Amino acid sequence: MAKAIILITSDPGKDRDVATKVKEIEGVENVYLAAGRFDVVAEVQAPDDASILAMTYDNVRMISGIRKTHTMFCLPV
């Protein structure tokens, strides 16, 4: 199972709406509002890296109110 953290920058005032919509996506485990460079943080899980990329491009980035995303793949230690 692959895991990643998606850092999201939203349009001003849209962070709560974006977080709510991200929570509805299959494979999203946790969603947090954040203060600082990014507005929303999502922890996601999928069968493989390609599925996480598809989730990011086909689902997350299609949400209205998102300006940009930064996906960080989690690697085992």
Short mmCIF file of C-alpha atoms in Angstrom, two decimals:
data_model
loop_
_atom_site.label_atom_id
_atom_site.label_comp_id
_atom_site.label_asym_id
_atom_site.label_seq_id
_atom_site.Cartn_x
_atom_site.Cartn_y
_atom_site.Cartn_z
CA MET A 1 0.00 0.00 0.00
CA ALA A 2 1.34 3.44 -0.95
CA LYS A 3 0.90 6.51 1.23
CA ALA A 4 1.36 10.21 0.55
CA ILE A 5 0.75 13.60 2.04
CA ILE A 6 -0.89 16.17 -0.21
CA LEU A 7 -0.25 19.79 0.70
CA ILE A 8 -2.92 22.10 -0.70
CA THR A 9 -3.02 25.84 -1.27
CA SER A 10 -6.58 27.12 -1.58
CA ASP A 11 -8.10 30.36 -2.77
CA PRO A 12 -8.56 32.89 0.06
CA GLY A 13 -11.49 31.91 2.28
CA LYS A 14 -11.99 28.53 0.59
CA ASP A 15 -9.88 26.35 2.90
CA ARG A 16 -12.81 24.88 4.86
CA ASP A 17 -14.80 24.14 1.69
CA VAL A 18 -11.77 22.51 0.09
CA ALA A 19 -11.05 20.42 3.21
CA THR A 20 -14.65 19.18 3.31
CA LYS A 21 -14.56 18.13 -0.35
CA VAL A 22 -11.14 16.44 -0.01
CA LYS A 23 -12.48 14.36 2.92
CA GLU A 24 -15.09 12.83 0.59
CA ILE A 25 -12.50 11.31 -1.79
CA GLU A 26 -11.93 7.58 -1.50
CA GLY A 27 -8.47 6.86 -0.16
CA VAL A 28 -8.19 10.04 1.90
CA GLU A 29 -7.45 8.99 5.48
CA ASN A 30 -7.15 12.35 7.28
CA VAL A 31 -7.57 16.01 6.41
CA TYR A 32 -6.29 18.97 8.43
CA LEU A 33 -6.56 22.73 8.14
CA ALA A 34 -3.10 24.24 8.45
CA ALA A 35 -1.57 27.64 9.13
CA GLY A 36 1.43 28.74 7.10
CA ARG A 37 2.53 28.04 3.55
CA PHE A 38 -0.27 25.51 2.92
CA ASP A 39 -3.94 25.70 3.85
CA VAL A 40 -5.02 22.04 3.85
CA VAL A 41 -3.06 18.83 4.47
CA ALA A 42 -4.41 15.44 3.38
CA GLU A 43 -3.01 12.00 4.23
CA VAL A 44 -3.89 9.54 1.48
CA GLN A 45 -3.48 5.83 0.83
CA ALA A 46 -3.84 3.80 -2.36
CA PRO A 47 -2.67 0.45 -3.74
CA ASP A 48 0.34 1.99 -5.52
CA ASP A 49 2.07 5.25 -6.48
CA ALA A 50 0.25 5.45 -9.81
CA SER A 51 -3.08 5.33 -7.99
CA ILE A 52 -2.03 8.19 -5.73
CA LEU A 53 -1.03 10.26 -8.76
CA ALA A 54 -4.39 9.50 -10.37
CA MET A 55 -6.20 10.48 -7.17
CA THR A 56 -4.27 13.75 -7.03
CA TYR A 57 -4.80 14.71 -10.66
CA ASP A 58 -8.28 13.28 -11.27
CA ASN A 59 -9.94 14.02 -7.92
CA VAL A 60 -8.11 16.41 -5.63
CA ARG A 61 -6.92 18.95 -8.19
CA MET A 62 -10.38 19.12 -9.78
CA ILE A 63 -11.89 20.61 -6.61
CA SER A 64 -13.01 24.19 -7.05
CA GLY A 65 -11.05 26.55 -4.81
CA ILE A 66 -7.69 24.76 -5.03
CA ARG A 67 -4.83 26.87 -6.39
CA LYS A 68 -2.06 24.28 -6.27
CA THR A 69 -0.96 21.03 -4.65
CA HIS A 70 2.31 19.47 -3.61
CA THR A 71 2.35 15.68 -3.18
CA MET A 72 4.95 14.04 -0.95
CA PHE A 73 5.20 10.25 -1.18
CA CYS A 74 5.86 8.51 2.14
CA LEU A 75 8.72 6.02 2.04
CA PRO A 76 9.27 3.27 4.62
CA VAL A 77 12.20 3.64 7.00
#
